[in-house]
Each structure stands twice: as C-alpha cells, then as structure tokens.
Amino acid sequence: MKRLLLIPIIATTINYANGYTQADRILDMQKMAKAMEAIQTGFFYNNLDIVNEGVDVLEKTIVKVRAIDSEVNNKDIYEKWINNNLKMTNKIRKKIIQKSEDIKARFKAGDAIQALQAYSKITQQCMKCHIQIRKW
Ligand code: HEC
C-alpha cells in the first residue's frame, strides 16, 4: 500500500526533472490564486490557521514558478529574454516569500493592517510578472 502511494510522487519528481511545462505552471498559478484567497479568508474570519495555511501553499508553490521549456529553448533571442527573465523572476520570488513571512508574523502579532499591506505587496508582485512577462 505504501509503495503504491509513492509511485505518483516519484513520477512527479521525474516530471520536474524533465522540465516545467505550461500545464505545470497553470496548475501552480491556480494553487497560488487559491492560497491568496485563503489568506484573505483568514483575514476576514480572523483565523490565523487559515492565513498560515495559505502562506504555506504560496511559499511552496512560488519556488517552482519559472519559464517553461519552450520559452527557455526559444530561438528568438528577444522573446527568450522577455520570457526567461530569471533576474526578475528571482527578485519577485524573493519578495513574495519575504512578504508572506511578514503576513504570518504581523497577523500573529494582531497587526491586521500591516498584514494586509504585505498581502497587497504580494498582489503587486503577481501582477508585475503578469504585466511584464504576459503583457496582460
Ligand atoms: C514569474 C512570473 C509570474 C509570477 C510571479 C506570477 N505569475 Fe501568474 N502567471 C504567469 C504566467 C506566465 C501565466 C500564464 C500561464 C500559462 O497560460 O502558461 C500566469 C497565469 C496565472 C493565472 C491564470 C491560470 C489559468 O488558469 O490560466 C493565475 C490565476 C495566476 N497566474 C495567479 C498568480 C498569482 C496569484 C500570483 C502571485 C502569488 C502569480 N500568478 C504570480 C506568470 C507569473
């Protein structure tokens, strides 16, 4: 039984080693959107556990986000430069993790205003990538 449970985990790991697909990224994005909703719900219900749960998922997921294989292998140098902007991605990732930690600390300390501010900084980071990379 235990072994059966391990197989999908190994399969996923191999998948990641092979690269990062568009489907992987869409799934990660949806996970992060849900995590952000959870954090907001935690704010509204004044529930630290829900906030922490959302932060956890967000932090675990943002570290996986990067350019997908077809973007990394793009022959068009300009497009590749835009889509595989590692410097920007790393910076955004760092900020999101920092602000996530802020949310946890501030909300735990009863400072909902500061927690909310950190939350909105994360939203800005999400949109920064969407605007610059996605041109949304
Ligand atoms: C490094 C760049 C980057 C960052 C940072 C980023 N996104 Fe995205 N996001 C994308 C890209 C690229 C897509 C388009 C995915 C695709 O269709 O290939 C996307 C798509 C999405 C989608 C639509 C997914 C779907 O079902 O089509 C959602 C929702 C989303 N992002 C949420 C977020 C949230 C929430 C954050 C911040 C916590 C975030 N994103 C941060 C690049 C980013």
mmCIF file of C-alpha atoms and ligand atoms in Angstrom:
data_model
loop_
_atom_site.group_PDB
_atom_site.id
_atom_site.type_symbol
_atom_site.label_atom_id
_atom_site.label_comp_id
_atom_site.label_asym_id
_atom_site.label_seq_id
_atom_site.Cartn_x
_atom_site.Cartn_y
_atom_site.Cartn_z
ATOM 1 C CA MET A 1 0.000 0.000 0.000
ATOM 2 C CA LYS A 2 2.741 2.395 0.992
ATOM 3 C CA ARG A 3 4.631 1.649 -2.176
ATOM 4 C CA LEU A 4 1.578 2.415 -4.301
ATOM 5 C CA LEU A 5 1.374 5.830 -2.727
ATOM 6 C CA LEU A 6 4.983 6.548 -3.530
ATOM 7 C CA ILE A 7 4.727 5.936 -7.253
ATOM 8 C CA PRO A 8 2.876 9.143 -8.144
ATOM 9 C CA ILE A 9 5.361 11.127 -6.058
ATOM 10 C CA ILE A 10 8.305 9.650 -7.940
ATOM 11 C CA ALA A 11 6.533 10.222 -11.256
ATOM 12 C CA THR A 12 6.025 13.890 -10.384
ATOM 13 C CA THR A 13 9.654 14.300 -9.413
ATOM 14 C CA ILE A 14 10.815 12.863 -12.718
ATOM 15 C CA ASN A 15 8.446 15.187 -14.497
ATOM 16 C CA TYR A 16 10.004 18.181 -12.831
ATOM 17 C CA ALA A 17 13.490 16.996 -13.613
ATOM 18 C CA ASN A 18 12.489 16.867 -17.273
ATOM 19 C CA GLY A 19 11.336 20.421 -17.176
ATOM 20 C CA TYR A 20 8.489 22.695 -16.422
ATOM 21 C CA THR A 21 5.507 22.570 -18.717
ATOM 22 C CA GLN A 22 2.763 25.068 -19.363
ATOM 23 C CA ALA A 23 0.319 22.715 -17.647
ATOM 24 C CA ASP A 24 2.569 22.613 -14.565
ATOM 25 C CA ARG A 25 2.718 26.365 -14.478
ATOM 26 C CA ILE A 26 -1.018 26.871 -14.916
ATOM 27 C CA LEU A 27 -1.592 24.456 -12.050
ATOM 28 C CA ASP A 28 0.894 26.314 -9.862
ATOM 29 C CA MET A 29 -0.746 29.627 -10.708
ATOM 30 C CA GLN A 30 -4.140 28.273 -9.746
ATOM 31 C CA LYS A 31 -2.687 26.964 -6.495
ATOM 32 C CA MET A 32 -1.266 30.390 -5.701
ATOM 33 C CA ALA A 33 -4.543 32.124 -6.536
ATOM 34 C CA LYS A 34 -6.316 29.744 -4.122
ATOM 35 C CA ALA A 35 -3.641 30.383 -1.489
ATOM 36 C CA MET A 36 -4.198 34.123 -1.810
ATOM 37 C CA GLU A 37 -7.936 33.583 -1.389
ATOM 38 C CA ALA A 38 -7.272 31.503 1.705
ATOM 39 C CA ILE A 39 -5.117 34.240 3.207
ATOM 40 C CA GLN A 40 -7.847 36.774 2.583
ATOM 41 C CA THR A 41 -10.448 34.476 4.095
ATOM 42 C CA GLY A 42 -8.217 34.099 7.144
ATOM 43 C CA PHE A 43 -8.092 37.880 7.475
ATOM 44 C CA PHE A 44 -11.859 38.249 7.269
ATOM 45 C CA TYR A 45 -12.566 35.452 9.722
ATOM 46 C CA ASN A 46 -9.657 36.455 11.939
ATOM 47 C CA ASN A 47 -8.286 32.937 11.676
ATOM 48 C CA LEU A 48 -4.516 32.571 11.935
ATOM 49 C CA ASP A 49 -4.552 28.902 10.918
ATOM 50 C CA ILE A 50 -6.190 29.662 7.590
ATOM 51 C CA VAL A 51 -3.766 32.528 6.986
ATOM 52 C CA ASN A 52 -0.792 30.299 7.762
ATOM 53 C CA GLU A 53 -2.119 27.527 5.562
ATOM 54 C CA GLY A 54 -2.434 29.909 2.641
ATOM 55 C CA VAL A 55 1.052 31.318 3.225
ATOM 56 C CA ASP A 56 2.456 27.804 3.335
ATOM 57 C CA VAL A 57 0.996 26.821 -0.027
ATOM 58 C CA LEU A 58 2.040 30.128 -1.558
ATOM 59 C CA GLU A 59 5.654 29.806 -0.415
ATOM 60 C CA LYS A 60 5.903 26.180 -1.510
ATOM 61 C CA THR A 61 4.474 26.979 -4.923
ATOM 62 C CA ILE A 62 6.221 30.213 -5.863
ATOM 63 C CA VAL A 63 9.623 28.498 -5.644
ATOM 64 C CA LYS A 64 8.550 26.241 -8.528
ATOM 65 C CA VAL A 65 7.455 29.016 -10.870
ATOM 66 C CA ARG A 66 9.799 29.689 -13.761
ATOM 67 C CA ALA A 67 9.938 29.812 -17.531
ATOM 68 C CA ILE A 68 8.617 26.718 -19.270
ATOM 69 C CA ASP A 69 10.774 24.568 -21.562
ATOM 70 C CA SER A 70 9.542 26.057 -24.830
ATOM 71 C CA GLU A 71 10.369 29.534 -23.556
ATOM 72 C CA VAL A 72 13.825 28.549 -22.382
ATOM 73 C CA ASN A 73 14.507 26.895 -25.751
ATOM 74 C CA ASN A 74 13.011 29.690 -27.828
ATOM 75 C CA LYS A 75 15.218 30.515 -30.815
ATOM 76 C CA ASP A 76 14.003 34.102 -30.841
ATOM 77 C CA ILE A 77 16.513 35.765 -28.549
ATOM 78 C CA TYR A 78 14.283 38.704 -27.719
ATOM 79 C CA GLU A 79 11.279 36.558 -26.811
ATOM 80 C CA LYS A 80 13.519 34.300 -24.809
ATOM 81 C CA TRP A 81 14.957 37.256 -22.962
ATOM 82 C CA ILE A 82 11.472 38.502 -22.052
ATOM 83 C CA ASN A 83 10.020 35.152 -21.027
ATOM 84 C CA ASN A 84 13.043 33.715 -19.320
ATOM 85 C CA ASN A 85 13.839 36.770 -17.266
ATOM 86 C CA LEU A 86 15.495 34.972 -14.389
ATOM 87 C CA LYS A 87 16.625 38.084 -12.632
ATOM 88 C CA MET A 88 13.131 39.469 -12.429
ATOM 89 C CA THR A 89 11.611 36.106 -11.537
ATOM 90 C CA ASN A 90 14.101 35.592 -8.723
ATOM 91 C CA LYS A 91 13.502 39.060 -7.385
ATOM 92 C CA ILE A 92 9.738 38.631 -7.437
ATOM 93 C CA ARG A 93 10.033 35.218 -5.812
ATOM 94 C CA LYS A 94 12.183 36.611 -3.017
ATOM 95 C CA LYS A 95 9.760 39.464 -2.383
ATOM 96 C CA ILE A 96 6.737 37.162 -2.323
ATOM 97 C CA ILE A 97 8.397 34.896 0.231
ATOM 98 C CA GLN A 98 9.508 37.861 2.327
ATOM 99 C CA LYS A 99 6.048 39.394 2.347
ATOM 100 C CA SER A 100 4.474 36.013 3.081
ATOM 101 C CA GLU A 101 6.612 35.740 6.185
ATOM 102 C CA ASP A 102 5.556 39.286 7.079
ATOM 103 C CA ILE A 103 1.902 38.313 6.804
ATOM 104 C CA LYS A 104 2.354 35.433 9.231
ATOM 105 C CA ALA A 105 4.336 37.476 11.746
ATOM 106 C CA ARG A 106 2.117 40.555 11.603
ATOM 107 C CA PHE A 107 -1.174 38.707 11.734
ATOM 108 C CA LYS A 108 0.027 36.608 14.621
ATOM 109 C CA ALA A 109 1.023 39.793 16.429
ATOM 110 C CA GLY A 110 -2.505 41.125 15.927
ATOM 111 C CA ASP A 111 -1.469 43.726 13.393
ATOM 112 C CA ALA A 112 -4.004 43.069 10.657
ATOM 113 C CA ILE A 113 -3.302 46.391 8.926
ATOM 114 C CA GLN A 114 0.357 45.556 8.352
ATOM 115 C CA ALA A 115 -0.549 42.009 7.372
ATOM 116 C CA LEU A 116 -2.944 43.376 4.789
ATOM 117 C CA GLN A 117 -0.270 45.702 3.486
ATOM 118 C CA ALA A 118 2.122 42.795 2.994
ATOM 119 C CA TYR A 119 -0.694 40.934 1.236
ATOM 120 C CA SER A 120 -1.245 43.761 -1.176
ATOM 121 C CA LYS A 121 2.504 43.919 -1.883
ATOM 122 C CA ILE A 122 2.310 40.261 -2.916
ATOM 123 C CA THR A 123 -0.579 41.029 -5.256
ATOM 124 C CA GLN A 124 1.575 43.745 -6.815
ATOM 125 C CA GLN A 125 4.357 41.222 -7.392
ATOM 126 C CA CYS A 126 1.973 38.758 -9.044
ATOM 127 C CA MET A 127 0.720 41.479 -11.339
ATOM 128 C CA LYS A 128 4.197 42.750 -12.060
ATOM 129 C CA CYS A 129 5.072 39.446 -13.649
ATOM 130 C CA HIS A 130 1.750 39.163 -15.443
ATOM 131 C CA ILE A 131 2.162 42.619 -16.923
ATOM 132 C CA GLN A 132 5.818 42.310 -17.864
ATOM 133 C CA ILE A 133 6.019 38.709 -18.934
ATOM 134 C CA ARG A 134 2.467 38.092 -20.008
ATOM 135 C CA LYS A 135 1.670 41.612 -21.151
ATOM 136 C CA TRP A 136 -1.744 41.247 -19.550
HETATM 137 C C1 HEC B 1 7.308 34.818 -12.795
HETATM 138 C C2 HEC B 1 6.091 35.238 -13.368
HETATM 139 C C3 HEC B 1 4.794 35.074 -12.625
HETATM 140 C C4 HEC B 1 4.530 35.340 -11.312
HETATM 141 C C5 HEC B 1 5.472 35.828 -10.247
HETATM 142 C C6 HEC B 1 3.135 35.069 -11.120
HETATM 143 N N1 HEC B 1 2.561 34.638 -12.282
HETATM 144 FE FE1 HEC B 1 0.648 34.036 -12.529
HETATM 145 N N2 HEC B 1 1.016 33.627 -14.459
HETATM 146 C C7 HEC B 1 2.254 33.731 -15.082
HETATM 147 C C8 HEC B 1 2.165 33.217 -16.419
HETATM 148 C C9 HEC B 1 3.312 33.160 -17.412
HETATM 149 C C10 HEC B 1 0.838 32.786 -16.586
HETATM 150 C C11 HEC B 1 0.229 32.133 -17.829
HETATM 151 C C12 HEC B 1 0.289 30.646 -17.676
HETATM 152 C C13 HEC B 1 0.108 29.993 -18.989
HETATM 153 O O1 HEC B 1 -1.021 30.041 -19.540
HETATM 154 O O2 HEC B 1 1.096 29.444 -19.499
HETATM 155 C C14 HEC B 1 0.137 33.068 -15.343
HETATM 156 C C15 HEC B 1 -1.198 32.796 -15.128
HETATM 157 C C16 HEC B 1 -1.852 32.956 -13.916
HETATM 158 C C17 HEC B 1 -3.225 32.602 -13.667
HETATM 159 C C18 HEC B 1 -4.206 32.018 -14.674
HETATM 160 C C19 HEC B 1 -4.059 30.500 -14.648
HETATM 161 C C20 HEC B 1 -5.037 29.823 -15.577
HETATM 162 O O3 HEC B 1 -5.835 29.021 -15.084
HETATM 163 O O4 HEC B 1 -4.985 30.096 -16.783
HETATM 164 C C21 HEC B 1 -3.487 32.898 -12.362
HETATM 165 C C22 HEC B 1 -4.798 32.679 -11.618
HETATM 166 C C23 HEC B 1 -2.264 33.428 -11.790
HETATM 167 N N3 HEC B 1 -1.303 33.445 -12.771
HETATM 168 C C24 HEC B 1 -2.120 33.804 -10.475
HETATM 169 C C25 HEC B 1 -0.933 34.291 -9.920
HETATM 170 C C26 HEC B 1 -0.792 34.710 -8.549
HETATM 171 C C27 HEC B 1 -1.880 34.687 -7.508
HETATM 172 C C28 HEC B 1 0.496 35.107 -8.408
HETATM 173 C C29 HEC B 1 1.184 35.658 -7.185
HETATM 174 C C30 HEC B 1 1.086 34.975 -5.955
HETATM 175 C C31 HEC B 1 1.151 34.940 -9.689
HETATM 176 N N4 HEC B 1 0.246 34.451 -10.583
HETATM 177 C C32 HEC B 1 2.487 35.238 -9.914
HETATM 178 C C33 HEC B 1 3.390 34.255 -14.541
HETATM 179 C C34 HEC B 1 3.556 34.627 -13.229
#
